[in-house]
Short mmCIF file of C-alpha atoms in Angstrom, two decimals:
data_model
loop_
_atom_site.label_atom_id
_atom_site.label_comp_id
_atom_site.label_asym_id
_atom_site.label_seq_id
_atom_site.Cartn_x
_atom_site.Cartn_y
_atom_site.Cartn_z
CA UNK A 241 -28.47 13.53 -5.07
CA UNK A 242 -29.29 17.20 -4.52
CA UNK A 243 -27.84 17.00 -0.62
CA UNK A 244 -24.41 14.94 -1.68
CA UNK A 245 -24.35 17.68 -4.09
CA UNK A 246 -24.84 20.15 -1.48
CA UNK A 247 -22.34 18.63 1.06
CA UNK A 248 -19.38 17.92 -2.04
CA UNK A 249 -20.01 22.06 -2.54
CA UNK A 250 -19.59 22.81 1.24
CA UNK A 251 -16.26 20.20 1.44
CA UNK A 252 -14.68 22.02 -1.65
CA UNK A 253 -15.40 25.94 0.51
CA UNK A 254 -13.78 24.56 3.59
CA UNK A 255 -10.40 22.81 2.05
CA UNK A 256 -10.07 26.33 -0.50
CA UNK A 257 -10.41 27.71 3.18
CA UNK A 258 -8.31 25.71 5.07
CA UNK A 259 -5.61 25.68 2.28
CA UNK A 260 -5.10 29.21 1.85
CA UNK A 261 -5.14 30.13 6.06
CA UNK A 262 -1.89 31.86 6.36
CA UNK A 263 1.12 31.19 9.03
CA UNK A 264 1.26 29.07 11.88
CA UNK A 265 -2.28 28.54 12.31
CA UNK A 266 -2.72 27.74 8.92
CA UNK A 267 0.02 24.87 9.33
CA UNK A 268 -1.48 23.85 12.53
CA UNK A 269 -5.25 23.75 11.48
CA UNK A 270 -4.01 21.60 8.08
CA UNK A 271 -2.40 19.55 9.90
CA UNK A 272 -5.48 18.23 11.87
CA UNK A 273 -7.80 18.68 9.03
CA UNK A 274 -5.53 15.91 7.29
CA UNK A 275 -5.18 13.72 9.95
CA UNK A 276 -8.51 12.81 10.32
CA UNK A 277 -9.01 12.86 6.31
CA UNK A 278 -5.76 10.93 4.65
CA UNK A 279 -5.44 7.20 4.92
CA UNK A 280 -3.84 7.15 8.20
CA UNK A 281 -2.35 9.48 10.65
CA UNK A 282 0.64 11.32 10.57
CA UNK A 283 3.63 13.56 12.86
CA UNK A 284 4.26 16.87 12.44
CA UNK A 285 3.88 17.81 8.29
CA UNK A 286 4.17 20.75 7.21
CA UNK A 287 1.64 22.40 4.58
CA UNK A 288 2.12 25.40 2.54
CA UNK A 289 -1.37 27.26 1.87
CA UNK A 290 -2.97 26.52 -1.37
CA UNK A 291 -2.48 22.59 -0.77
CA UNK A 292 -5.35 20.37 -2.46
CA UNK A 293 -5.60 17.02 -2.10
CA UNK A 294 -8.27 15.12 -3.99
CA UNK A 295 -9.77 11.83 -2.71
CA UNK A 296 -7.45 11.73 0.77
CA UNK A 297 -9.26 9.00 1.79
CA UNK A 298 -6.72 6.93 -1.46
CA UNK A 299 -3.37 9.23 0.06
CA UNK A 300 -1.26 7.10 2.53
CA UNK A 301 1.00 9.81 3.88
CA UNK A 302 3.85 9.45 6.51
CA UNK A 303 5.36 12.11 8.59
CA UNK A 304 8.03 14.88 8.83
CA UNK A 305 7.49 16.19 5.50
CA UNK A 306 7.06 19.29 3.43
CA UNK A 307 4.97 20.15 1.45
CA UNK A 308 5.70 23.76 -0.24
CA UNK A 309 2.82 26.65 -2.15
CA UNK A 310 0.31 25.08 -4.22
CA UNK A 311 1.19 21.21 -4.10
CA UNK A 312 -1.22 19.33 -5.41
CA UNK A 313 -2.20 15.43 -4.68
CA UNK A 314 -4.67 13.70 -7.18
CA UNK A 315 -5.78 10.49 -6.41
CA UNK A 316 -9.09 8.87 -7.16
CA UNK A 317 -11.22 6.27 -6.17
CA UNK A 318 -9.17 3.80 -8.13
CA UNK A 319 -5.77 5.30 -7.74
CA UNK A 320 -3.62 5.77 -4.61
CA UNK A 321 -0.31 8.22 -3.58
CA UNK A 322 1.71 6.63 -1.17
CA UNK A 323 4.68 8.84 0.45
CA UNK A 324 7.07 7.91 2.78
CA UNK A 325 8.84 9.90 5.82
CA UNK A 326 10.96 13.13 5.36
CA UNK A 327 10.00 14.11 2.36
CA UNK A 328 10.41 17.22 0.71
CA UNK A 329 8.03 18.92 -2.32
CA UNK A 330 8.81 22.42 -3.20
CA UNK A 331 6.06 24.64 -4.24
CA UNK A 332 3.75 23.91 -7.74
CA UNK A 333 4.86 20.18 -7.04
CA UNK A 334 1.99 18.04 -8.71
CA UNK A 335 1.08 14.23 -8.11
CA UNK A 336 -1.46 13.03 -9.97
CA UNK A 337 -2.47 9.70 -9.64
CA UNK A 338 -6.14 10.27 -11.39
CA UNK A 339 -7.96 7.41 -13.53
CA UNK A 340 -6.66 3.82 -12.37
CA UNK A 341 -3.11 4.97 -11.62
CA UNK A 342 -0.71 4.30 -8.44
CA UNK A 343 2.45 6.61 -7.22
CA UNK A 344 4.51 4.97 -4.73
CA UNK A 345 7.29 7.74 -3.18
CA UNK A 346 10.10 6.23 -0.86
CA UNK A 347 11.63 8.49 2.55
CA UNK A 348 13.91 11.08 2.03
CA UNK A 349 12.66 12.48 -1.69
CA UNK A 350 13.71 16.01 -2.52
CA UNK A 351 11.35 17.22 -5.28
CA UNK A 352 12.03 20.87 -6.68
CA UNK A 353 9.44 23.42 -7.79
CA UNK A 354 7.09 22.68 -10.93
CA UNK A 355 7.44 18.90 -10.81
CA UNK A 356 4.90 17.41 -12.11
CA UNK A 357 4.92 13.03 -11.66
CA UNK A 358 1.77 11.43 -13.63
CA UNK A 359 0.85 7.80 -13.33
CA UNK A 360 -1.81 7.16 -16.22
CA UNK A 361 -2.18 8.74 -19.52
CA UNK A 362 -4.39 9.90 -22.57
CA UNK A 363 -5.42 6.67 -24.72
CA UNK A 364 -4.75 7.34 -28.54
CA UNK A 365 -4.83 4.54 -30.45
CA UNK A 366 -8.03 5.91 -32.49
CA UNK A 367 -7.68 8.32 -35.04
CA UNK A 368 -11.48 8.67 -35.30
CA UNK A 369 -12.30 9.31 -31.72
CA UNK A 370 -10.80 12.77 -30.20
CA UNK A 371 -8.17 11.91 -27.66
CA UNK A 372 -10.30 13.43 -25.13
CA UNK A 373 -13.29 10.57 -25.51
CA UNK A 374 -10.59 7.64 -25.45
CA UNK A 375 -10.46 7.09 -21.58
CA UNK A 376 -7.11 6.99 -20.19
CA UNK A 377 -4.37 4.16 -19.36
CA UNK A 378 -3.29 2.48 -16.03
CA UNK A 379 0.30 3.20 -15.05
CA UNK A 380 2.59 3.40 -12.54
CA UNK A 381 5.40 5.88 -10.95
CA UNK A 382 7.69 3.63 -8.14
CA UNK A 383 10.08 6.35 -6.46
CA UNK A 384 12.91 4.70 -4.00
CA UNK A 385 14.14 6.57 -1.47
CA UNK A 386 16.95 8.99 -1.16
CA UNK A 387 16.18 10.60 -5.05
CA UNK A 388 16.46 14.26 -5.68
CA UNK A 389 14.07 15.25 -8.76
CA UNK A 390 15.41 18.78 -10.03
CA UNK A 391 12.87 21.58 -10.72
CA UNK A 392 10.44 21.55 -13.70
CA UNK A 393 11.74 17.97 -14.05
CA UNK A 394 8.26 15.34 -15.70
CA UNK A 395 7.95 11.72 -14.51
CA UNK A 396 5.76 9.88 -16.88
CA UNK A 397 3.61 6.78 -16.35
CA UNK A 398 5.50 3.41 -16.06
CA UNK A 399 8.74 4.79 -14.71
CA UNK A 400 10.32 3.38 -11.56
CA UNK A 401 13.79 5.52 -10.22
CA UNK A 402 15.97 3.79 -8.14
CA UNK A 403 17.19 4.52 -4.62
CA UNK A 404 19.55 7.52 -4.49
CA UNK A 405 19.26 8.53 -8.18
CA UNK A 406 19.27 12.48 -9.16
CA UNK A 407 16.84 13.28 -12.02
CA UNK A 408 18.15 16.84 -13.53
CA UNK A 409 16.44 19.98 -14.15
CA UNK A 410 13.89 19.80 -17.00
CA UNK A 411 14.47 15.93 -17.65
CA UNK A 412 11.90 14.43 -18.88
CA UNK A 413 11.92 10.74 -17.27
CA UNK A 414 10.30 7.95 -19.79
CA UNK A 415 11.73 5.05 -18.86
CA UNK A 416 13.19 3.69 -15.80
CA UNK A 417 16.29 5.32 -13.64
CA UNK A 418 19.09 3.10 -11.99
CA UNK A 419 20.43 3.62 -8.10
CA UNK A 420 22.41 6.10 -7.88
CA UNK A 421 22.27 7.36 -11.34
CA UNK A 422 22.26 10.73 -12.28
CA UNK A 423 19.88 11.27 -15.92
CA UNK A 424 18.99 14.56 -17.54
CA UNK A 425 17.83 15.49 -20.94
CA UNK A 426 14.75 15.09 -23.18
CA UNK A 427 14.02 12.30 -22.66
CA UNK A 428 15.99 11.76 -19.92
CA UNK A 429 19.65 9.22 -20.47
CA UNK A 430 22.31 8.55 -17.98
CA UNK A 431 24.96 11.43 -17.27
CA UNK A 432 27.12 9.89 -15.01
CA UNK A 433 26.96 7.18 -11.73
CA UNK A 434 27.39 8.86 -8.20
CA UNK A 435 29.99 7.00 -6.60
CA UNK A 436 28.76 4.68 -3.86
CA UNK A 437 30.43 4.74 -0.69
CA UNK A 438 29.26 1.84 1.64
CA UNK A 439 29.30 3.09 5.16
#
Protein backbone atom coordinates (compact mmCIF):
# COMPACT_ATOMS: atom_id res chain seq x y z
CA UNK A 1 0.00 0.00 0.00
CA UNK A 2 2.73 2.28 1.33
CA UNK A 3 4.91 1.80 -2.18
CA UNK A 4 1.65 2.36 -4.65
CA UNK A 5 1.34 5.23 -2.43
CA UNK A 6 4.80 6.16 -2.94
CA UNK A 7 4.85 5.61 -6.78
CA UNK A 8 1.00 7.56 -7.27
CA UNK A 9 3.13 10.61 -5.29
CA UNK A 10 6.16 10.36 -7.70
CA UNK A 11 3.56 10.07 -11.03
CA UNK A 12 1.64 13.25 -9.78
CA UNK A 13 5.66 15.32 -9.43
CA UNK A 14 6.53 14.24 -12.91
CA UNK A 15 3.09 15.16 -14.97
CA UNK A 16 3.00 18.83 -12.63
CA UNK A 17 6.60 18.69 -14.22
CA UNK A 18 6.07 17.72 -17.51
CA UNK A 19 2.92 19.97 -17.80
CA UNK A 20 4.32 23.15 -16.88
CA UNK A 21 7.94 22.64 -19.16
CA UNK A 22 7.81 25.71 -21.24
CA UNK A 23 8.21 26.06 -25.28
CA UNK A 24 9.10 23.66 -27.75
CA UNK A 25 10.54 21.18 -25.56
CA UNK A 26 7.78 21.28 -23.38
CA UNK A 27 5.43 20.40 -26.49
CA UNK A 28 7.83 17.86 -27.64
CA UNK A 29 8.50 16.02 -24.25
CA UNK A 30 4.33 15.99 -23.70
CA UNK A 31 3.91 14.73 -26.60
CA UNK A 32 5.88 11.44 -25.92
CA UNK A 33 4.95 11.34 -22.34
CA UNK A 34 1.25 10.90 -23.75
CA UNK A 35 1.88 8.61 -26.28
CA UNK A 36 2.98 5.96 -24.31
CA UNK A 37 0.25 6.87 -21.47
CA UNK A 38 -3.32 7.60 -23.41
CA UNK A 39 -5.28 4.77 -24.89
CA UNK A 40 -3.53 4.68 -28.08
CA UNK A 41 -1.05 6.62 -30.01
CA UNK A 42 -1.30 9.73 -31.62
CA UNK A 43 0.42 12.47 -34.58
CA UNK A 44 1.66 15.54 -33.83
CA UNK A 45 -0.73 17.26 -30.73
CA UNK A 46 -0.04 20.04 -29.43
CA UNK A 47 -0.07 20.70 -25.48
CA UNK A 48 -0.13 23.91 -23.72
CA UNK A 49 1.78 23.66 -20.20
CA UNK A 50 -0.37 23.12 -17.26
CA UNK A 51 -2.26 20.13 -19.12
CA UNK A 52 -3.57 17.29 -16.62
CA UNK A 53 -5.04 14.41 -17.62
CA UNK A 54 -6.40 11.99 -15.05
CA UNK A 55 -6.65 8.23 -15.69
CA UNK A 56 -5.07 8.42 -19.55
CA UNK A 57 -5.09 4.99 -19.64
CA UNK A 58 -9.62 5.68 -20.11
CA UNK A 59 -8.58 8.89 -22.84
CA UNK A 60 -8.77 7.66 -26.53
CA UNK A 61 -7.20 10.65 -28.23
CA UNK A 62 -6.59 11.18 -32.04
CA UNK A 63 -4.21 13.51 -33.66
CA UNK A 64 -3.59 17.07 -34.97
CA UNK A 65 -5.11 18.76 -32.15
CA UNK A 66 -4.78 21.55 -29.67
CA UNK A 67 -4.93 21.65 -26.66
CA UNK A 68 -4.50 25.37 -25.12
CA UNK A 69 -3.18 26.61 -21.00
CA UNK A 70 -4.56 24.59 -18.34
CA UNK A 71 -6.94 22.00 -20.18
CA UNK A 72 -7.96 19.57 -18.15
CA UNK A 73 -9.16 15.76 -19.01
CA UNK A 74 -10.96 13.76 -16.16
CA UNK A 75 -11.71 10.41 -16.75
CA UNK A 76 -11.82 7.54 -14.32
CA UNK A 77 -11.66 4.04 -14.12
CA UNK A 78 -15.27 3.79 -15.14
CA UNK A 79 -15.51 6.72 -17.44
CA UNK A 80 -13.81 7.37 -20.80
CA UNK A 81 -13.04 10.81 -23.15
CA UNK A 82 -12.93 9.98 -26.58
CA UNK A 83 -11.72 12.88 -29.11
CA UNK A 84 -11.47 12.79 -32.57
CA UNK A 85 -8.85 14.46 -35.16
CA UNK A 86 -8.27 18.29 -35.50
CA UNK A 87 -9.56 19.39 -32.68
CA UNK A 88 -9.25 22.53 -31.07
CA UNK A 89 -9.60 23.44 -26.97
CA UNK A 90 -8.65 26.87 -25.98
CA UNK A 91 -7.11 27.40 -22.68
CA UNK A 92 -9.17 26.57 -19.05
CA UNK A 93 -11.13 24.03 -21.37
CA UNK A 94 -12.38 21.26 -18.86
CA UNK A 95 -13.66 17.60 -19.67
CA UNK A 96 -14.67 15.80 -17.01
CA UNK A 97 -15.83 12.53 -17.43
CA UNK A 98 -15.35 11.46 -13.49
CA UNK A 99 -17.76 8.83 -11.67
CA UNK A 100 -19.38 6.38 -14.38
CA UNK A 101 -19.62 9.02 -17.12
CA UNK A 102 -18.60 8.90 -21.02
CA UNK A 103 -17.71 12.10 -23.43
CA UNK A 104 -17.59 11.23 -26.94
CA UNK A 105 -16.04 14.48 -29.13
CA UNK A 106 -16.27 14.17 -33.06
CA UNK A 107 -13.14 15.82 -35.62
CA UNK A 108 -13.02 19.25 -36.23
CA UNK A 109 -14.50 20.73 -32.62
CA UNK A 110 -13.60 24.32 -31.86
CA UNK A 111 -14.04 24.76 -28.09
CA UNK A 112 -13.35 28.40 -26.67
CA UNK A 113 -11.74 29.31 -23.35
CA UNK A 114 -13.52 28.34 -19.91
CA UNK A 115 -15.64 25.53 -21.34
CA UNK A 116 -16.39 23.33 -19.10
CA UNK A 117 -18.46 19.77 -20.66
CA UNK A 118 -19.53 17.34 -17.61
CA UNK A 119 -20.92 13.90 -18.16
CA UNK A 120 -22.33 12.77 -14.61
CA UNK A 121 -23.75 14.75 -11.87
CA UNK A 122 -24.49 15.32 -8.04
CA UNK A 123 -27.43 12.84 -6.90
CA UNK A 124 -30.15 14.82 -4.86
CA UNK A 125 -33.05 13.12 -4.44
CA UNK A 126 -32.53 13.03 -0.44
CA UNK A 127 -33.23 15.84 1.56
CA UNK A 128 -31.72 14.11 4.62
CA UNK A 129 -28.40 13.14 3.21
CA UNK A 130 -25.99 16.26 2.18
CA UNK A 131 -25.63 16.29 -1.56
CA UNK A 132 -22.10 15.59 -1.10
CA UNK A 133 -22.74 11.82 0.50
CA UNK A 134 -25.37 10.98 -2.37
CA UNK A 135 -22.87 9.51 -4.99
CA UNK A 136 -23.25 10.87 -8.34
CA UNK A 137 -25.26 9.90 -11.68
CA UNK A 138 -24.16 8.22 -15.00
CA UNK A 139 -24.48 10.48 -18.03
CA UNK A 140 -23.43 11.16 -21.20
CA UNK A 141 -22.03 14.21 -23.51
CA UNK A 142 -22.09 12.89 -27.58
CA UNK A 143 -20.33 15.85 -29.57
CA UNK A 144 -20.54 15.41 -33.64
CA UNK A 145 -18.15 16.82 -35.55
CA UNK A 146 -17.73 20.18 -37.12
CA UNK A 147 -19.41 22.14 -33.70
CA UNK A 148 -17.99 25.35 -32.46
CA UNK A 149 -18.76 25.70 -28.53
CA UNK A 150 -18.31 29.57 -27.71
CA UNK A 151 -16.28 30.57 -24.61
CA UNK A 152 -17.52 30.08 -21.00
CA UNK A 153 -20.25 28.07 -22.78
CA UNK A 154 -21.51 24.56 -19.97
CA UNK A 155 -22.48 21.21 -21.53
CA UNK A 156 -24.36 19.25 -19.00
CA UNK A 157 -24.80 15.48 -18.63
CA UNK A 158 -27.18 13.78 -21.18
CA UNK A 159 -26.72 16.25 -23.99
CA UNK A 160 -25.81 15.11 -27.49
CA UNK A 161 -25.03 18.31 -30.24
CA UNK A 162 -25.32 17.54 -33.62
CA UNK A 163 -22.81 17.78 -36.47
CA UNK A 164 -22.02 21.39 -37.41
CA UNK A 165 -24.07 23.08 -34.65
CA UNK A 166 -22.64 26.48 -32.91
CA UNK A 167 -23.35 26.59 -29.14
CA UNK A 168 -23.04 30.54 -28.14
CA UNK A 169 -21.10 32.25 -25.60
CA UNK A 170 -22.28 31.53 -22.03
CA UNK A 171 -25.10 28.99 -23.18
CA UNK A 172 -25.80 26.75 -20.97
CA UNK A 173 -26.64 23.40 -23.04
CA UNK A 174 -29.37 21.04 -21.11
CA UNK A 175 -30.84 19.27 -23.57
CA UNK A 176 -29.91 18.13 -26.91
CA UNK A 177 -28.66 20.49 -30.04
CA UNK A 178 -29.77 19.81 -33.76
CA UNK A 179 -27.16 19.84 -36.97
CA UNK A 180 -26.43 22.82 -37.85
CA UNK A 181 -28.24 24.72 -35.26
CA UNK A 182 -27.09 27.63 -33.70
CA UNK A 183 -28.53 27.79 -29.57
CA UNK A 184 -27.57 30.35 -26.97
CA UNK A 185 -29.11 31.43 -23.76
CA UNK A 186 -29.75 30.06 -20.24
CA UNK A 187 -30.60 27.32 -20.83
CA UNK A 188 -29.66 27.19 -24.11
CA UNK A 189 -32.91 27.35 -27.21
CA UNK A 190 -32.50 27.57 -30.87
CA UNK A 191 -31.46 31.08 -32.43
CA UNK A 192 -31.50 30.41 -35.85
CA UNK A 193 -30.50 27.25 -38.52
CA UNK A 194 -27.15 27.81 -40.52
CA UNK A 195 -28.02 27.30 -43.94
CA UNK A 196 -26.77 24.02 -45.39
CA UNK A 197 -25.07 24.08 -48.54
CA UNK A 198 -24.47 20.50 -49.96
CA UNK A 199 -21.21 20.49 -51.78
Amino acid sequence: MLIRLIIRELKDWLEFILGNIPGRTGFFIRNIYYKKRLFKSFKNNRFETGLRIEFPRNVDLGSYSYFGFNCKLYASEFSRIKIGVNASFNSNVMINARGKGEISIGNNVLIGPNVVLRSSNHSFDSTEIPVLDQGMTKGEIIIHDDVWIGSNAVILPNCEIGKGAIIAAGAVVTSNVGSYSIVGGVPAKLIKMREHIKN
